[in-house]
Amino acid sequence: MTDLAIRVARPEEFERVLQILVDGFRGRTIHQKLEQRHGMIGGRPWEHWKRRELIGFYRHHPDRVLVAEWDGKLLGFVTYSLDRDREVGEIQNNAVDPAYQGQGIGTALYRVVLDIFRREGMKYAWVVTGLDEDYAQARRVYEKVGFEPLHRSVSYVQKL
């Protein structure tokens, strides 16, 4: 995708970022899987909790929410953190509008973040994703930009 611009999200665009988050994670997020198994958590749908996660991050780090824009449309985003003590940069929440997935947008976002990590003196880059088939595409893109699997895990839940 030529002329893809990657830049810091502007406040007036944040609702669109939240919509991409929900659309991109629909059917994948652990928040939704928990709701499917046990019903709404805290009396609210999974979308509320996923949005709240990103809203909280944005409040503290608006400069660490990057968007991918093409032809005036926001198509994807990525958030990241920097652990200066450990010299580790972490890719966190990220998604691409489902209508535009598979066109290199995620790859472009990750490459920009990896460059930021290098400029900021990070020695390692970290990302966590799911192991089930819903996350296969994400794993392929992470590996495409140079990530290697490190550890396998499983999430457990128990209704109390």
PDB file of N, CA and C in Angstrom, residues 17-18 20-26 28-29 50 53-54 57 64-68 75-80 90-97 101 105-107 109-110 113 126-130 135 137-139 141-142 145 147:
ATOM      1  N   VAL A  17      -9.909   5.034  16.353  1.00  0.00           N
ATOM      2  CA  VAL A  17      -8.947   4.047  16.848  1.00  0.00           C
ATOM      3  C   VAL A  17      -9.667   3.005  17.702  1.00  0.00           C
ATOM      4  N   LEU A  18     -10.563   3.459  18.566  1.00  0.00           N
ATOM      5  CA  LEU A  18     -11.319   2.529  19.412  1.00  0.00           C
ATOM      6  C   LEU A  18     -12.193   1.600  18.577  1.00  0.00           C
ATOM      7  N   ILE A  20     -11.541   0.597  15.476  1.00  0.00           N
ATOM      8  CA  ILE A  20     -10.630  -0.378  14.865  1.00  0.00           C
ATOM      9  C   ILE A  20     -10.251  -1.437  15.898  1.00  0.00           C
ATOM     10  N   LEU A  21     -10.015  -1.012  17.130  1.00  0.00           N
ATOM     11  CA  LEU A  21      -9.687  -1.947  18.210  1.00  0.00           C
ATOM     12  C   LEU A  21     -10.779  -3.007  18.347  1.00  0.00           C
ATOM     13  N   VAL A  22     -12.020  -2.561  18.494  1.00  0.00           N
ATOM     14  CA  VAL A  22     -13.136  -3.489  18.693  1.00  0.00           C
ATOM     15  C   VAL A  22     -13.327  -4.375  17.462  1.00  0.00           C
ATOM     16  N   ASP A  23     -13.323  -3.781  16.279  1.00  0.00           N
ATOM     17  CA  ASP A  23     -13.512  -4.563  15.056  1.00  0.00           C
ATOM     18  C   ASP A  23     -12.370  -5.555  14.850  1.00  0.00           C
ATOM     19  N   GLY A  24     -11.161  -5.124  15.135  1.00  0.00           N
ATOM     20  CA  GLY A  24      -9.997  -5.979  14.930  1.00  0.00           C
ATOM     21  C   GLY A  24      -9.895  -7.124  15.926  1.00  0.00           C
ATOM     22  N   PHE A  25     -10.428  -6.919  17.126  1.00  0.00           N
ATOM     23  CA  PHE A  25     -10.338  -7.956  18.157  1.00  0.00           C
ATOM     24  C   PHE A  25     -11.598  -8.809  18.257  1.00  0.00           C
ATOM     25  N   ARG A  26     -12.646  -8.435  17.538  1.00  0.00           N
ATOM     26  CA  ARG A  26     -13.892  -9.203  17.600  1.00  0.00           C
ATOM     27  C   ARG A  26     -13.617 -10.665  17.228  1.00  0.00           C
ATOM     28  N   ARG A  28     -11.603 -12.594  18.811  1.00  0.00           N
ATOM     29  CA  ARG A  28     -10.243 -12.989  19.192  1.00  0.00           C
ATOM     30  C   ARG A  28      -9.904 -12.701  20.645  1.00  0.00           C
ATOM     31  N   THR A  29     -10.340 -11.568  21.145  1.00  0.00           N
ATOM     32  CA  THR A  29      -9.846 -11.107  22.439  1.00  0.00           C
ATOM     33  C   THR A  29     -10.275 -12.013  23.592  1.00  0.00           C
ATOM     34  N   LYS A  50     -12.387  -3.792  26.687  1.00  0.00           N
ATOM     35  CA  LYS A  50     -11.274  -3.641  25.734  1.00  0.00           C
ATOM     36  C   LYS A  50     -11.038  -2.170  25.432  1.00  0.00           C
ATOM     37  N   GLU A  53      -9.345  -0.397  28.388  1.00  0.00           N
ATOM     38  CA  GLU A  53      -7.909  -0.706  28.426  1.00  0.00           C
ATOM     39  C   GLU A  53      -7.127   0.307  27.578  1.00  0.00           C
ATOM     40  N   LEU A  54      -7.592   0.554  26.365  1.00  0.00           N
ATOM     41  CA  LEU A  54      -6.899   1.475  25.467  1.00  0.00           C
ATOM     42  C   LEU A  54      -7.081   2.932  25.887  1.00  0.00           C
ATOM     43  N   PHE A  57      -4.619   3.641  28.629  1.00  0.00           N
ATOM     44  CA  PHE A  57      -3.270   3.773  28.082  1.00  0.00           C
ATOM     45  C   PHE A  57      -3.103   5.138  27.421  1.00  0.00           C
ATOM     46  N   ARG A  64       2.248   7.480  22.348  1.00  0.00           N
ATOM     47  CA  ARG A  64       2.617   6.097  22.047  1.00  0.00           C
ATOM     48  C   ARG A  64       1.465   5.319  21.414  1.00  0.00           C
ATOM     49  N   VAL A  65       0.568   6.063  20.787  1.00  0.00           N
ATOM     50  CA  VAL A  65      -0.496   5.460  19.985  1.00  0.00           C
ATOM     51  C   VAL A  65      -0.275   5.943  18.554  1.00  0.00           C
ATOM     52  N   LEU A  66       0.197   5.043  17.715  1.00  0.00           N
ATOM     53  CA  LEU A  66       0.467   5.386  16.319  1.00  0.00           C
ATOM     54  C   LEU A  66      -0.667   4.871  15.445  1.00  0.00           C
ATOM     55  N   VAL A  67      -0.975   5.620  14.404  1.00  0.00           N
ATOM     56  CA  VAL A  67      -2.010   5.209  13.463  1.00  0.00           C
ATOM     57  C   VAL A  67      -1.412   5.090  12.066  1.00  0.00           C
ATOM     58  N   ALA A  68      -2.047   4.239  11.270  1.00  0.00           N
ATOM     59  CA  ALA A  68      -1.719   4.112   9.852  1.00  0.00           C
ATOM     60  C   ALA A  68      -2.852   4.765   9.083  1.00  0.00           C
ATOM     61  N   LEU A  75      -6.633   3.273   9.130  1.00  0.00           N
ATOM     62  CA  LEU A  75      -6.834   1.859   8.840  1.00  0.00           C
ATOM     63  C   LEU A  75      -6.285   0.926   9.911  1.00  0.00           C
ATOM     64  N   GLY A  76      -5.437   1.442  10.792  1.00  0.00           N
ATOM     65  CA  GLY A  76      -4.858   0.599  11.814  1.00  0.00           C
ATOM     66  C   GLY A  76      -4.146   1.430  12.860  1.00  0.00           C
ATOM     67  N   PHE A  77      -3.755   0.768  13.933  1.00  0.00           N
ATOM     68  CA  PHE A  77      -3.046   1.460  15.013  1.00  0.00           C
ATOM     69  C   PHE A  77      -2.175   0.465  15.759  1.00  0.00           C
ATOM     70  N   VAL A  78      -1.253   1.004  16.538  1.00  0.00           N
ATOM     71  CA  VAL A  78      -0.414   0.206  17.419  1.00  0.00           C
ATOM     72  C   VAL A  78      -0.064   1.061  18.635  1.00  0.00           C
ATOM     73  N   THR A  79      -0.011   0.428  19.798  1.00  0.00           N
ATOM     74  CA  THR A  79       0.479   1.101  21.000  1.00  0.00           C
ATOM     75  C   THR A  79       1.753   0.384  21.441  1.00  0.00           C
ATOM     76  N   TYR A  80       2.580   1.108  22.181  1.00  0.00           N
ATOM     77  CA  TYR A  80       3.827   0.501  22.632  1.00  0.00           C
ATOM     78  C   TYR A  80       4.267   1.136  23.943  1.00  0.00           C
ATOM     79  N   GLU A  90       7.901  -2.802  24.162  1.00  0.00           N
ATOM     80  CA  GLU A  90       6.827  -3.781  24.003  1.00  0.00           C
ATOM     81  C   GLU A  90       5.743  -3.249  23.078  1.00  0.00           C
ATOM     82  N   ILE A  91       5.429  -4.021  22.055  1.00  0.00           N
ATOM     83  CA  ILE A  91       4.255  -3.744  21.230  1.00  0.00           C
ATOM     84  C   ILE A  91       3.061  -4.256  22.006  1.00  0.00           C
ATOM     85  N   GLN A  92       2.066  -3.409  22.136  1.00  0.00           N
ATOM     86  CA  GLN A  92       0.899  -3.781  22.933  1.00  0.00           C
ATOM     87  C   GLN A  92      -0.330  -3.895  22.043  1.00  0.00           C
ATOM     88  N   ASN A  93      -1.417  -3.215  22.402  1.00  0.00           N
ATOM     89  CA  ASN A  93      -2.627  -3.301  21.594  1.00  0.00           C
ATOM     90  C   ASN A  93      -2.360  -2.817  20.184  1.00  0.00           C
ATOM     91  N   ASN A  94      -2.860  -3.547  19.224  1.00  0.00           N
ATOM     92  CA  ASN A  94      -2.740  -3.145  17.830  1.00  0.00           C
ATOM     93  C   ASN A  94      -3.782  -3.886  17.019  1.00  0.00           C
ATOM     94  N   ALA A  95      -4.235  -3.238  15.972  1.00  0.00           N
ATOM     95  CA  ALA A  95      -5.233  -3.863  15.092  1.00  0.00           C
ATOM     96  C   ALA A  95      -5.278  -3.103  13.775  1.00  0.00           C
ATOM     97  N   VAL A  96      -5.754  -3.801  12.768  1.00  0.00           N
ATOM     98  CA  VAL A  96      -5.997  -3.219  11.452  1.00  0.00           C
ATOM     99  C   VAL A  96      -7.465  -3.443  11.143  1.00  0.00           C
ATOM    100  N   ASP A  97      -8.097  -2.442  10.553  1.00  0.00           N
ATOM    101  CA  ASP A  97      -9.484  -2.570  10.121  1.00  0.00           C
ATOM    102  C   ASP A  97      -9.608  -3.868   9.326  1.00  0.00           C
ATOM    103  N   GLN A 101      -7.035  -5.784   6.218  1.00  0.00           N
ATOM    104  CA  GLN A 101      -6.014  -6.716   6.694  1.00  0.00           C
ATOM    105  C   GLN A 101      -5.362  -7.442   5.518  1.00  0.00           C
ATOM    106  N   ILE A 105      -0.287  -3.353   6.324  1.00  0.00           N
ATOM    107  CA  ILE A 105      -0.451  -2.237   7.263  1.00  0.00           C
ATOM    108  C   ILE A 105       0.145  -2.581   8.623  1.00  0.00           C
ATOM    109  N   GLY A 106      -0.164  -3.767   9.133  1.00  0.00           N
ATOM    110  CA  GLY A 106       0.413  -4.187  10.406  1.00  0.00           C
ATOM    111  C   GLY A 106       1.924  -4.253  10.340  1.00  0.00           C
ATOM    112  N   THR A 107       2.436  -4.813   9.271  1.00  0.00           N
ATOM    113  CA  THR A 107       3.888  -4.889   9.078  1.00  0.00           C
ATOM    114  C   THR A 107       4.513  -3.504   9.128  1.00  0.00           C
ATOM    115  N   LEU A 109       3.314  -0.759  10.526  1.00  0.00           N
ATOM    116  CA  LEU A 109       3.212  -0.223  11.891  1.00  0.00           C
ATOM    117  C   LEU A 109       4.306  -0.804  12.783  1.00  0.00           C
ATOM    118  N   TYR A 110       4.504  -2.119  12.723  1.00  0.00           N
ATOM    119  CA  TYR A 110       5.506  -2.755  13.581  1.00  0.00           C
ATOM    120  C   TYR A 110       6.913  -2.282  13.236  1.00  0.00           C
ATOM    121  N   VAL A 113       7.493   1.049  14.842  1.00  0.00           N
ATOM    122  CA  VAL A 113       7.693   0.910  16.287  1.00  0.00           C
ATOM    123  C   VAL A 113       9.066   0.322  16.581  1.00  0.00           C
ATOM    124  N   TRP A 126       9.499  -6.838  22.440  1.00  0.00           N
ATOM    125  CA  TRP A 126       8.667  -7.875  23.030  1.00  0.00           C
ATOM    126  C   TRP A 126       7.253  -7.704  22.502  1.00  0.00           C
ATOM    127  N   VAL A 127       6.571  -8.798  22.249  1.00  0.00           N
ATOM    128  CA  VAL A 127       5.149  -8.778  21.905  1.00  0.00           C
ATOM    129  C   VAL A 127       4.547 -10.099  22.372  1.00  0.00           C
ATOM    130  N   VAL A 128       3.314 -10.056  22.820  1.00  0.00           N
ATOM    131  CA  VAL A 128       2.605 -11.247  23.281  1.00  0.00           C
ATOM    132  C   VAL A 128       1.345 -11.391  22.435  1.00  0.00           C
ATOM    133  N   THR A 129       1.064 -12.614  22.016  1.00  0.00           N
ATOM    134  CA  THR A 129      -0.153 -12.872  21.246  1.00  0.00           C
ATOM    135  C   THR A 129      -0.669 -14.259  21.586  1.00  0.00           C
ATOM    136  N   GLY A 130      -1.839 -14.556  21.104  1.00  0.00           N
ATOM    137  CA  GLY A 130      -2.472 -15.841  21.385  1.00  0.00           C
ATOM    138  C   GLY A 130      -1.899 -16.969  20.547  1.00  0.00           C
ATOM    139  N   TYR A 135      -5.213 -16.179  16.152  1.00  0.00           N
ATOM    140  CA  TYR A 135      -4.032 -15.309  16.176  1.00  0.00           C
ATOM    141  C   TYR A 135      -2.944 -15.731  15.186  1.00  0.00           C
ATOM    142  N   GLN A 137      -2.581 -15.213  11.991  1.00  0.00           N
ATOM    143  CA  GLN A 137      -2.144 -14.113  11.122  1.00  0.00           C
ATOM    144  C   GLN A 137      -1.232 -13.157  11.875  1.00  0.00           C
ATOM    145  N   ALA A 138      -1.583 -12.843  13.115  1.00  0.00           N
ATOM    146  CA  ALA A 138      -0.741 -11.949  13.917  1.00  0.00           C
ATOM    147  C   ALA A 138       0.641 -12.564  14.114  1.00  0.00           C
ATOM    148  N   ARG A 139       0.687 -13.849  14.432  1.00  0.00           N
ATOM    149  CA  ARG A 139       1.990 -14.500  14.619  1.00  0.00           C
ATOM    150  C   ARG A 139       2.826 -14.436  13.345  1.00  0.00           C
ATOM    151  N   VAL A 141       2.774 -12.168  11.005  1.00  0.00           N
ATOM    152  CA  VAL A 141       3.281 -10.806  10.787  1.00  0.00           C
ATOM    153  C   VAL A 141       4.398 -10.495  11.779  1.00  0.00           C
ATOM    154  N   TYR A 142       4.247 -10.885  13.032  1.00  0.00           N
ATOM    155  CA  TYR A 142       5.321 -10.650  14.003  1.00  0.00           C
ATOM    156  C   TYR A 142       6.608 -11.336  13.547  1.00  0.00           C
ATOM    157  N   VAL A 145       8.478  -9.532  10.711  1.00  0.00           N
ATOM    158  CA  VAL A 145       9.317  -8.381  11.059  1.00  0.00           C
ATOM    159  C   VAL A 145      10.456  -8.757  12.005  1.00  0.00           C
ATOM    160  N   PHE A 147      10.403 -11.103  14.867  1.00  0.00           N
ATOM    161  CA  PHE A 147      10.180 -11.702  16.185  1.00  0.00           C
ATOM    162  C   PHE A 147      10.321 -13.212  16.100  1.00  0.00           C
TER     163      PHE A 147
END
